[in-house]
Amino acid sequence: MKAAYALTAVLAAVAFVAPAKAAEPGPQCVGAQGYAASFGERRTFRWRPEWLAASKAQRTDTPAYTALIKRADAALTGPVYTVTDKLRTPPSGDKHDYISMGPYWWPDPAKPNGEPYVRRDGQVNPERNTSAFDVTSLEAMSGAVEALSLAYYFTDDPRYADKAAQLLRVWFLDPATRMNPNARFAQGVPGRTPGRAEGVLDTFRLLRVVESVGVLSPSKTLSAADQAGLERWFADYARWMQTSPTGREERAATNNHGSWYDYQLATFALFARDDALARKVISEVGKTRIAPQVAPDGGLPEELKRTRALHYSYFALEPLVGLADLGRCVGVDVWGYQTKDGRGLRKAMSFLAPYVGREASFPHKEINPAGAAGEGAPLFTLAARAYGDAGLAKAAAVSAAASPTALDRLLIAPYEPKERF
C-alpha cells in the first residue's frame, strides 16, 4: 500500500473509536509502574501476574515449561554477548554501534563482487547471521535474558537471575562492551546503503528484555544504579528513534514496520517512565496503523502481496495486538477501535481464523505454509479474550496445539468462553 493510498483509506473510512470497555477484573497495569503494585514490585507491562502465577502452579506438567528450562540451562552455562565482539567495524569506526545486514539481500551473480546486492523476498541470506554482524548476538542475548528471568521466577533459583543480570550489564551498561543506543547501521545492504529505516525492526527483540528486567526485580541482582542505567539506555534509544532520519523514516512506514516502530516506542517509553509518550503513541494506533493497514474485509494488503503472506499477516498483527494489550496500562481501548467500514483488529483476526490448521489453503502466496502454523496462537488468545469471541478462542486452541512448547503457553492464559466451540 502506497502512502497516498493509506491516507485516502483513512480519510474515506471516517474512523471512530468505540466506547472503552470496563477494565478486566484482576491486577491492573498502571502506567509506567506496570503491574508492580500487584506483582511483588515486578514492573512488567504485558506479562501479567495472575497468568504467570497459574503457570508456576502447573509448570512441571507442560512441554512449554520443559522447553523453557532447557533454554535457561543452556544460557546459564553459555557465553555473554556484546556488540564489540563482531568482526566487522561499522562505518562510524566504533564497534559499540550495532550493525546488521538486510535479511533478504543476496550477492548479484551478474556482478564480479556481487554488489550491489539484490533482493529475494522471503529468502534469508545466511551471511546476515554470521559473526560479522550483531543480529545473532542481539537475538541470543535477548532470548537468554528472557529464558533466565522466567526460569528464576518459576524456580526461585538465584543462579538464573545472576546470569541474566550479567548479560544485561555487558550489553547495555559496561562502558567497554555496551551497545550505543542507536540502530543507524542496521539492515544495511552491501553496495547500496550502510543502514536502512527497516533496521529499526531489529530491536523488537528488546521488547522481551523490558519484561525480563521487571521479573528479575525481587532477586536484587540489579542494583539501583543498574536499573537507572537500563532505563536511561532505553530513554536514549527512544529519543534516537524519534529524532534520527532513520527512525523518522521507519515511523512513516505504512506496513508492519510502522506498527513495530510504535510497539517498541510505546514499550520503551513505559520502561523509561514516560507515560505521556506511551499514551500518545497508543492513542494514535487506530488512525495511524489499523485504518491504513487493515482492509474492510480484514486482510492486510501490504502483507498479502509478500511471498510469505500468511506469516507476514501474523507478523504485522503481532505489534498491533501488543499495542492493544498495552492500552490497558494507559487507559486507551485499541481493541474497540473500528472504522465505519469495519476496519479493526477483530475483523483482521477473523480474516485469518479460517486458515488455522489449514495453512496450505491460504488464498495468497505463502512459500512456507507449515512455518506459519502456530504463529497466531497468542494473538487469537488475546483477541478472543478481548471480544469474548468463541470462534477466535477455537482458532487459538487449534493454533496452540501446533506449537505446544512455545513460550506464550506460559505467558498467556487460554480463554475459556461460555459458549462451547
Short mmCIF file of C-alpha atoms in Angstrom, two decimals:
data_model
loop_
_atom_site.label_atom_id
_atom_site.label_comp_id
_atom_site.label_asym_id
_atom_site.label_seq_id
_atom_site.Cartn_x
_atom_site.Cartn_y
_atom_site.Cartn_z
CA MET A 1 0.00 0.00 0.00
CA LYS A 2 1.46 3.33 -1.01
CA ALA A 3 1.42 6.25 1.42
CA ALA A 4 -1.12 8.17 -0.68
CA TYR A 5 -3.49 5.22 -0.74
CA ALA A 6 -3.08 4.75 3.01
CA LEU A 7 -4.06 8.37 3.65
CA THR A 8 -7.02 8.07 1.29
CA ALA A 9 -8.19 4.96 3.11
CA VAL A 10 -8.07 6.72 6.44
CA LEU A 11 -9.99 9.75 5.23
CA ALA A 12 -12.60 7.70 3.39
CA ALA A 13 -13.22 5.46 6.36
CA VAL A 14 -14.02 8.38 8.72
CA ALA A 15 -12.65 6.46 11.66
CA PHE A 16 -14.08 6.46 15.12
CA VAL A 17 -13.28 4.71 18.38
CA ALA A 18 -15.85 2.56 20.08
CA PRO A 19 -16.53 3.32 23.74
CA ALA A 20 -13.84 1.92 26.00
CA LYS A 21 -14.70 -1.31 27.78
CA ALA A 22 -14.65 -1.69 31.53
CA ALA A 23 -11.32 -2.89 32.86
CA GLU A 24 -10.91 -6.65 33.16
CA PRO A 25 -11.04 -7.97 36.71
CA GLY A 26 -7.76 -8.80 38.38
CA PRO A 27 -4.44 -6.96 38.66
CA GLN A 28 -4.24 -3.72 36.71
CA CYS A 29 -1.35 -2.29 34.72
CA VAL A 30 -0.88 1.31 35.85
CA GLY A 31 1.21 3.42 33.51
CA ALA A 32 4.97 3.24 33.91
CA GLN A 33 4.52 1.29 37.15
CA GLY A 34 3.02 -1.56 35.17
CA TYR A 35 1.89 -4.44 37.35
CA ALA A 36 4.40 -3.70 40.12
CA ALA A 37 1.80 -2.99 42.82
CA SER A 38 0.19 -6.41 42.40
CA PHE A 39 3.24 -8.37 41.30
CA GLY A 40 5.68 -8.09 44.18
CA GLU A 41 7.27 -4.94 42.71
CA ARG A 42 7.90 -6.69 39.40
CA ARG A 43 7.40 -3.89 36.88
CA THR A 44 6.08 -5.77 33.87
CA PHE A 45 3.64 -4.42 31.29
CA ARG A 46 2.43 -7.42 29.31
CA TRP A 47 3.48 -10.35 31.50
CA ARG A 48 0.50 -10.50 33.82
CA PRO A 49 0.93 -11.66 37.42
CA GLU A 50 -2.14 -13.90 37.52
CA TRP A 51 -1.20 -15.69 34.31
CA LEU A 52 2.39 -16.30 35.39
CA ALA A 53 1.20 -17.47 38.81
CA ALA A 54 -1.12 -20.00 37.17
CA SER A 55 1.73 -21.28 35.00
CA LYS A 56 4.01 -21.55 38.03
CA ALA A 57 1.43 -23.70 39.79
CA GLN A 58 1.39 -26.25 36.97
CA ARG A 59 4.80 -25.69 35.42
CA THR A 60 6.16 -29.23 35.61
CA ASP A 61 3.20 -30.59 33.66
CA THR A 62 3.72 -28.60 30.45
CA PRO A 63 6.03 -29.07 27.45
CA ALA A 64 6.47 -25.29 27.35
CA TYR A 65 7.97 -25.30 30.85
CA THR A 66 10.37 -28.11 29.98
CA ALA A 67 11.47 -26.22 26.87
CA LEU A 68 11.96 -23.01 28.85
CA ILE A 69 14.17 -24.62 31.49
CA LYS A 70 16.23 -26.28 28.76
CA ARG A 71 16.79 -22.86 27.19
CA ALA A 72 17.60 -21.29 30.55
CA ASP A 73 20.08 -24.02 31.49
CA ALA A 74 21.84 -23.58 28.17
CA ALA A 75 22.02 -19.82 28.78
CA LEU A 76 23.29 -20.40 32.32
CA THR A 77 26.44 -22.05 31.03
CA GLY A 78 26.56 -20.09 27.79
CA PRO A 79 28.56 -17.00 26.83
CA VAL A 80 27.85 -13.35 27.35
CA TYR A 81 27.15 -11.22 24.27
CA THR A 82 28.34 -7.82 23.16
CA VAL A 83 28.33 -5.72 20.01
CA THR A 84 32.06 -5.18 20.38
CA ASP A 85 32.83 -8.83 19.51
CA LYS A 86 31.72 -8.63 15.86
CA LEU A 87 34.32 -8.98 13.13
CA ARG A 88 33.17 -6.05 11.01
CA THR A 89 33.63 -2.43 12.05
CA PRO A 90 30.66 -0.12 11.41
CA PRO A 91 31.10 2.89 9.09
CA SER A 92 31.40 5.09 12.20
CA GLY A 93 34.58 3.28 13.20
CA ASP A 94 33.01 2.49 16.59
CA LYS A 95 32.30 -1.16 17.35
CA HIS A 96 29.84 -0.05 20.03
CA ASP A 97 27.47 0.81 17.16
CA TYR A 98 25.12 -2.00 16.19
CA ILE A 99 25.38 -3.25 12.61
CA SER A 100 23.37 -5.80 10.64
CA MET A 101 22.52 -6.70 7.05
CA GLY A 102 19.07 -6.77 5.44
CA PRO A 103 17.80 -10.37 5.60
CA TYR A 104 16.54 -10.74 2.04
CA TRP A 105 19.51 -9.30 0.15
CA TRP A 106 21.90 -11.51 -1.81
CA PRO A 107 25.00 -11.05 -3.98
CA ASP A 108 24.13 -10.30 -7.58
CA PRO A 109 25.60 -13.20 -9.62
CA ALA A 110 25.87 -10.87 -12.62
CA LYS A 111 28.37 -8.63 -10.82
CA PRO A 112 32.04 -9.58 -10.22
CA ASN A 113 31.91 -8.78 -6.49
CA GLY A 114 28.18 -9.37 -6.12
CA GLU A 115 27.44 -5.73 -5.38
CA PRO A 116 25.09 -4.05 -5.23
CA TYR A 117 23.14 -6.89 -3.60
CA VAL A 118 19.70 -7.80 -4.98
CA ARG A 119 16.51 -8.59 -3.05
CA ARG A 120 14.86 -12.03 -2.81
CA ASP A 121 11.78 -11.56 -0.67
CA GLY A 122 11.29 -14.24 1.98
CA GLN A 123 14.70 -15.86 1.42
CA VAL A 124 17.12 -15.10 4.25
CA ASN A 125 20.77 -14.72 3.28
CA PRO A 126 22.77 -16.69 5.91
CA GLU A 127 25.52 -14.07 5.66
CA ARG A 128 23.31 -11.88 7.87
CA ASN A 129 23.70 -14.33 10.74
CA THR A 130 27.49 -14.53 10.74
CA SER A 131 29.83 -13.07 13.35
CA ALA A 132 30.49 -10.13 11.03
CA PHE A 133 27.22 -8.62 12.26
CA ASP A 134 25.31 -8.17 15.52
CA VAL A 135 21.82 -9.53 14.93
CA THR A 136 22.67 -13.07 16.04
CA SER A 137 24.15 -11.77 19.29
CA LEU A 138 21.18 -9.46 19.84
CA GLU A 139 18.78 -12.38 19.39
CA ALA A 140 20.86 -14.65 21.62
CA MET A 141 21.22 -12.05 24.38
CA SER A 142 17.55 -11.09 24.50
CA GLY A 143 16.39 -14.71 24.27
CA ALA A 144 18.77 -15.76 27.04
CA VAL A 145 17.69 -12.90 29.33
CA GLU A 146 14.06 -13.82 28.74
CA ALA A 147 14.60 -17.52 29.48
CA LEU A 148 16.76 -16.86 32.53
CA SER A 149 14.39 -14.32 34.07
CA LEU A 150 11.40 -16.62 33.67
CA ALA A 151 13.35 -19.61 34.97
CA TYR A 152 14.20 -17.52 38.03
CA TYR A 153 10.53 -16.67 38.51
CA PHE A 154 9.40 -20.27 38.20
CA THR A 155 12.18 -21.92 40.24
CA ASP A 156 13.39 -19.14 42.59
CA ASP A 157 16.93 -20.28 41.75
CA PRO A 158 19.16 -17.17 42.03
CA ARG A 159 21.69 -18.55 39.55
CA TYR A 160 19.32 -17.72 36.71
CA ALA A 161 18.88 -14.15 37.91
CA ASP A 162 22.62 -13.67 38.38
CA LYS A 163 23.38 -14.72 34.81
CA ALA A 164 20.58 -12.59 33.38
CA ALA A 165 21.91 -9.55 35.23
CA GLN A 166 25.40 -10.22 33.89
CA LEU A 167 24.11 -10.35 30.32
CA LEU A 168 22.22 -7.08 30.79
CA ARG A 169 25.23 -5.26 32.22
CA VAL A 170 27.53 -6.39 29.41
CA TRP A 171 25.12 -5.45 26.61
CA PHE A 172 23.72 -2.19 27.97
CA LEU A 173 25.87 -0.79 30.78
CA ASP A 174 29.57 -1.71 30.81
CA PRO A 175 31.48 1.13 29.06
CA ALA A 176 33.84 -1.40 27.46
CA THR A 177 31.12 -3.53 25.86
CA ARG A 178 27.79 -1.63 25.80
CA MET A 179 25.79 -1.03 22.65
CA ASN A 180 25.36 2.60 21.69
CA PRO A 181 21.60 3.37 21.80
CA ASN A 182 21.03 3.65 18.05
CA ALA A 183 20.36 1.42 15.04
CA ARG A 184 21.64 3.65 12.26
CA PHE A 185 23.70 0.86 10.67
CA ALA A 186 21.03 -1.81 10.97
CA GLN A 187 19.89 -3.80 7.93
CA GLY A 188 22.37 -2.22 5.58
CA VAL A 189 22.78 -3.61 2.06
CA PRO A 190 26.26 -4.14 0.56
CA GLY A 191 26.79 -1.84 -2.37
CA ARG A 192 23.62 0.14 -1.65
CA THR A 193 23.48 1.66 1.84
CA PRO A 194 25.20 1.30 5.24
CA GLY A 195 21.85 1.24 7.05
CA ARG A 196 18.12 1.41 6.38
CA ALA A 197 15.00 2.52 8.22
CA GLU A 198 13.90 -1.12 8.20
CA GLY A 199 16.78 -1.80 10.59
CA VAL A 200 14.80 -0.30 13.48
CA LEU A 201 12.79 -3.52 13.30
CA ASP A 202 15.85 -5.45 14.55
CA THR A 203 15.40 -4.09 18.05
CA PHE A 204 11.94 -5.56 18.53
CA ARG A 205 13.93 -8.28 20.29
CA LEU A 206 14.43 -5.85 23.16
CA LEU A 207 10.73 -5.95 23.99
CA ARG A 208 11.35 -9.19 25.87
CA VAL A 209 14.22 -7.55 27.77
CA VAL A 210 11.87 -4.91 29.21
CA GLU A 211 9.57 -7.57 30.67
CA SER A 212 12.50 -9.66 31.87
CA VAL A 213 14.04 -6.81 33.85
CA GLY A 214 10.74 -6.44 35.70
CA VAL A 215 10.59 -10.13 36.59
CA LEU A 216 14.13 -10.01 37.96
CA SER A 217 13.32 -7.26 40.48
CA PRO A 218 12.91 -9.42 43.64
CA SER A 219 16.31 -11.04 43.07
CA LYS A 220 18.13 -7.74 43.74
CA THR A 221 20.78 -8.81 41.24
CA LEU A 222 20.36 -5.46 39.50
CA SER A 223 21.39 -2.54 41.71
CA ALA A 224 19.53 0.76 41.79
CA ALA A 225 22.30 2.15 39.59
CA ASP A 226 21.90 -0.73 37.15
CA GLN A 227 18.15 -0.16 36.95
CA ALA A 228 18.62 3.56 36.39
CA GLY A 229 21.23 2.85 33.73
CA LEU A 230 18.93 0.49 31.86
CA GLU A 231 16.06 2.98 31.98
CA ARG A 232 18.39 5.71 30.71
CA TRP A 233 19.57 3.47 27.84
CA PHE A 234 16.00 2.83 26.69
CA ALA A 235 15.11 6.51 27.07
CA ASP A 236 18.10 7.40 24.88
CA TYR A 237 17.14 4.79 22.30
CA ALA A 238 13.54 6.03 22.24
CA ARG A 239 14.88 9.56 21.70
CA TRP A 240 17.05 8.33 18.83
CA MET A 241 14.02 6.61 17.27
CA GLN A 242 12.07 9.87 17.31
CA THR A 243 14.79 12.26 16.18
CA SER A 244 17.04 10.40 13.72
CA PRO A 245 16.31 10.38 9.96
CA THR A 246 16.34 6.58 10.10
CA GLY A 247 13.84 6.44 12.94
CA ARG A 248 11.53 9.03 11.39
CA GLU A 249 11.52 7.14 8.09
CA GLU A 250 10.59 3.90 9.85
CA ARG A 251 7.80 5.66 11.71
CA ALA A 252 6.35 6.70 8.33
CA ALA A 253 6.22 3.11 7.05
CA THR A 254 2.71 2.00 6.07
CA ASN A 255 3.20 -1.74 6.63
CA ASN A 256 4.25 -3.84 9.63
CA HIS A 257 7.41 -1.77 10.10
CA GLY A 258 5.41 1.26 11.24
CA SER A 259 3.48 -0.84 13.73
CA TRP A 260 6.62 -2.42 15.14
CA TYR A 261 8.09 1.07 15.48
CA ASP A 262 5.09 2.13 17.58
CA TYR A 263 5.12 -1.04 19.68
CA GLN A 264 8.78 -0.57 20.51
CA LEU A 265 8.46 3.14 21.20
CA ALA A 266 5.44 2.74 23.50
CA THR A 267 7.06 -0.12 25.43
CA PHE A 268 10.42 1.59 25.78
CA ALA A 269 8.67 4.79 26.88
CA LEU A 270 6.84 2.94 29.66
CA PHE A 271 10.07 1.30 30.79
CA ALA A 272 11.79 4.71 30.78
CA ARG A 273 8.86 6.08 32.86
CA ASP A 274 7.48 8.35 30.14
CA ASP A 275 3.75 7.70 30.46
CA ALA A 276 2.82 10.65 28.26
CA LEU A 277 4.79 9.41 25.27
CA ALA A 278 3.43 5.87 25.61
CA ARG A 279 -0.15 7.15 25.86
CA LYS A 280 0.30 9.39 22.80
CA VAL A 281 1.66 6.56 20.67
CA ILE A 282 -1.01 4.07 21.72
CA SER A 283 -3.87 6.54 21.36
CA GLU A 284 -2.94 7.09 17.69
CA VAL A 285 -2.64 3.43 16.72
CA GLY A 286 -6.18 3.18 15.36
CA LYS A 287 -6.00 6.03 12.89
CA THR A 288 -2.30 5.74 12.01
CA ARG A 289 -1.89 1.94 11.80
CA ILE A 290 -5.14 -0.04 11.86
CA ALA A 291 -7.18 2.11 9.47
CA PRO A 292 -4.45 2.31 6.79
CA GLN A 293 -3.27 -1.31 7.10
CA VAL A 294 -6.45 -3.34 7.59
CA ALA A 295 -8.85 -3.62 4.64
CA PRO A 296 -12.64 -3.69 5.19
CA ASP A 297 -12.59 -7.50 4.78
CA GLY A 298 -9.88 -7.82 7.46
CA GLY A 299 -6.95 -8.58 5.16
CA LEU A 300 -3.69 -6.64 5.33
CA PRO A 301 -2.95 -5.66 1.70
CA GLU A 302 0.68 -4.71 2.28
CA GLU A 303 1.42 -8.15 3.75
CA LEU A 304 -0.75 -10.17 1.36
CA LYS A 305 1.48 -9.22 -1.56
CA ARG A 306 4.54 -10.76 0.10
CA THR A 307 5.93 -14.21 -0.75
CA ARG A 308 5.10 -15.25 2.82
CA ALA A 309 1.69 -13.61 3.04
CA LEU A 310 0.30 -15.67 5.91
CA HIS A 311 3.43 -15.32 8.05
CA TYR A 312 3.61 -11.59 7.46
CA SER A 313 -0.08 -11.15 8.23
CA TYR A 314 0.57 -12.63 11.68
CA PHE A 315 3.81 -10.69 11.98
CA ALA A 316 2.01 -7.42 11.18
CA LEU A 317 -0.76 -8.14 13.69
CA GLU A 318 1.65 -9.02 16.50
CA PRO A 319 2.62 -5.39 17.26
CA LEU A 320 -0.98 -4.20 16.84
CA VAL A 321 -2.24 -6.80 19.32
CA GLY A 322 0.69 -5.92 21.59
CA LEU A 323 -0.23 -2.25 21.48
CA ALA A 324 -3.87 -3.10 22.19
CA ASP A 325 -2.74 -5.10 25.22
CA LEU A 326 -0.50 -2.22 26.36
CA GLY A 327 -3.51 0.06 26.10
CA ARG A 328 -4.58 -1.36 29.48
CA CYS A 329 -1.62 0.46 31.03
CA VAL A 330 -2.55 3.91 29.76
CA GLY A 331 -6.34 3.77 29.55
CA VAL A 332 -6.64 3.52 25.76
CA ASP A 333 -9.00 0.98 24.15
CA VAL A 334 -7.33 -0.10 20.91
CA TRP A 335 -9.36 -3.32 20.86
CA GLY A 336 -12.54 -1.28 20.43
CA TYR A 337 -11.24 0.83 17.56
CA GLN A 338 -13.21 0.36 14.35
CA THR A 339 -13.74 2.47 11.26
CA LYS A 340 -17.16 2.98 9.75
CA ASP A 341 -16.35 0.49 7.00
CA GLY A 342 -15.35 -2.16 9.54
CA ARG A 343 -11.56 -1.97 9.77
CA GLY A 344 -10.40 -3.16 13.17
CA LEU A 345 -8.46 -5.85 15.00
CA ARG A 346 -11.47 -8.12 15.35
CA LYS A 347 -12.03 -8.13 11.61
CA ALA A 348 -8.32 -8.77 10.99
CA MET A 349 -8.20 -11.76 13.34
CA SER A 350 -11.44 -13.15 11.89
CA PHE A 351 -9.92 -12.90 8.40
CA LEU A 352 -7.13 -15.31 9.41
CA ALA A 353 -9.09 -17.65 11.71
CA PRO A 354 -10.48 -19.93 8.94
CA TYR A 355 -6.95 -20.90 7.91
CA VAL A 356 -5.73 -22.06 11.32
CA GLY A 357 -4.83 -25.72 10.87
CA ARG A 358 -5.42 -25.25 7.12
CA GLU A 359 -2.44 -23.03 6.35
CA ALA A 360 -1.87 -24.56 2.91
CA SER A 361 -5.32 -23.35 1.84
CA PHE A 362 -4.50 -19.69 2.44
CA PRO A 363 -5.50 -17.99 -0.84
CA HIS A 364 -2.39 -15.82 -1.13
CA LYS A 365 1.24 -16.66 -1.82
CA GLU A 366 2.92 -18.42 1.10
CA ILE A 367 6.15 -20.22 0.31
CA ASN A 368 6.26 -21.89 3.74
CA PRO A 369 2.73 -22.60 4.99
CA ALA A 370 3.94 -25.10 7.59
CA GLY A 371 6.13 -22.38 9.07
CA ALA A 372 3.07 -20.26 9.80
CA ALA A 373 1.32 -22.98 11.81
CA GLY A 374 1.04 -21.96 15.45
CA GLU A 375 2.16 -18.38 14.86
CA GLY A 376 -1.24 -16.91 15.65
CA ALA A 377 -1.89 -18.66 18.98
CA PRO A 378 -1.09 -15.74 21.33
CA LEU A 379 -2.84 -13.26 19.03
CA PHE A 380 -6.03 -15.31 18.81
CA THR A 381 -5.99 -15.91 22.57
CA LEU A 382 -5.74 -12.23 23.44
CA ALA A 383 -8.30 -11.26 20.80
CA ALA A 384 -10.76 -13.95 21.95
CA ARG A 385 -10.48 -12.63 25.49
CA ALA A 386 -10.88 -9.01 24.41
CA TYR A 387 -14.01 -9.70 22.37
CA GLY A 388 -15.44 -12.71 24.21
CA ASP A 389 -15.34 -14.48 20.87
CA ALA A 390 -15.73 -18.27 20.89
CA GLY A 391 -14.66 -18.58 17.26
CA LEU A 392 -11.35 -16.84 17.93
CA ALA A 393 -10.92 -18.97 21.07
CA LYS A 394 -11.26 -22.09 18.95
CA ALA A 395 -8.67 -20.77 16.49
CA ALA A 396 -6.37 -20.07 19.45
CA ALA A 397 -6.72 -23.63 20.75
CA VAL A 398 -6.01 -25.19 17.36
CA SER A 399 -3.05 -22.89 16.80
CA ALA A 400 -1.64 -23.58 20.27
CA ALA A 401 -1.80 -27.33 19.65
CA ALA A 402 0.56 -26.83 16.72
CA SER A 403 3.23 -25.30 18.98
CA PRO A 404 2.93 -26.82 22.50
CA THR A 405 6.44 -25.79 23.54
CA ALA A 406 6.03 -22.12 22.59
CA LEU A 407 6.78 -19.69 25.40
CA ASP A 408 3.42 -17.96 25.15
CA ARG A 409 1.85 -21.16 26.52
CA LEU A 410 3.31 -20.00 29.87
CA LEU A 411 2.75 -16.27 29.47
CA ILE A 412 -0.87 -16.07 28.29
CA ALA A 413 -3.73 -17.92 29.94
CA PRO A 414 -6.10 -19.63 27.47
CA TYR A 415 -9.52 -18.07 27.14
CA GLU A 416 -12.44 -20.33 28.00
CA PRO A 417 -15.62 -18.86 26.51
CA LYS A 418 -19.02 -19.60 28.00
CA GLU A 419 -20.15 -20.69 24.56
CA ARG A 420 -18.73 -24.06 23.59
CA PHE A 421 -16.76 -24.35 20.36
#
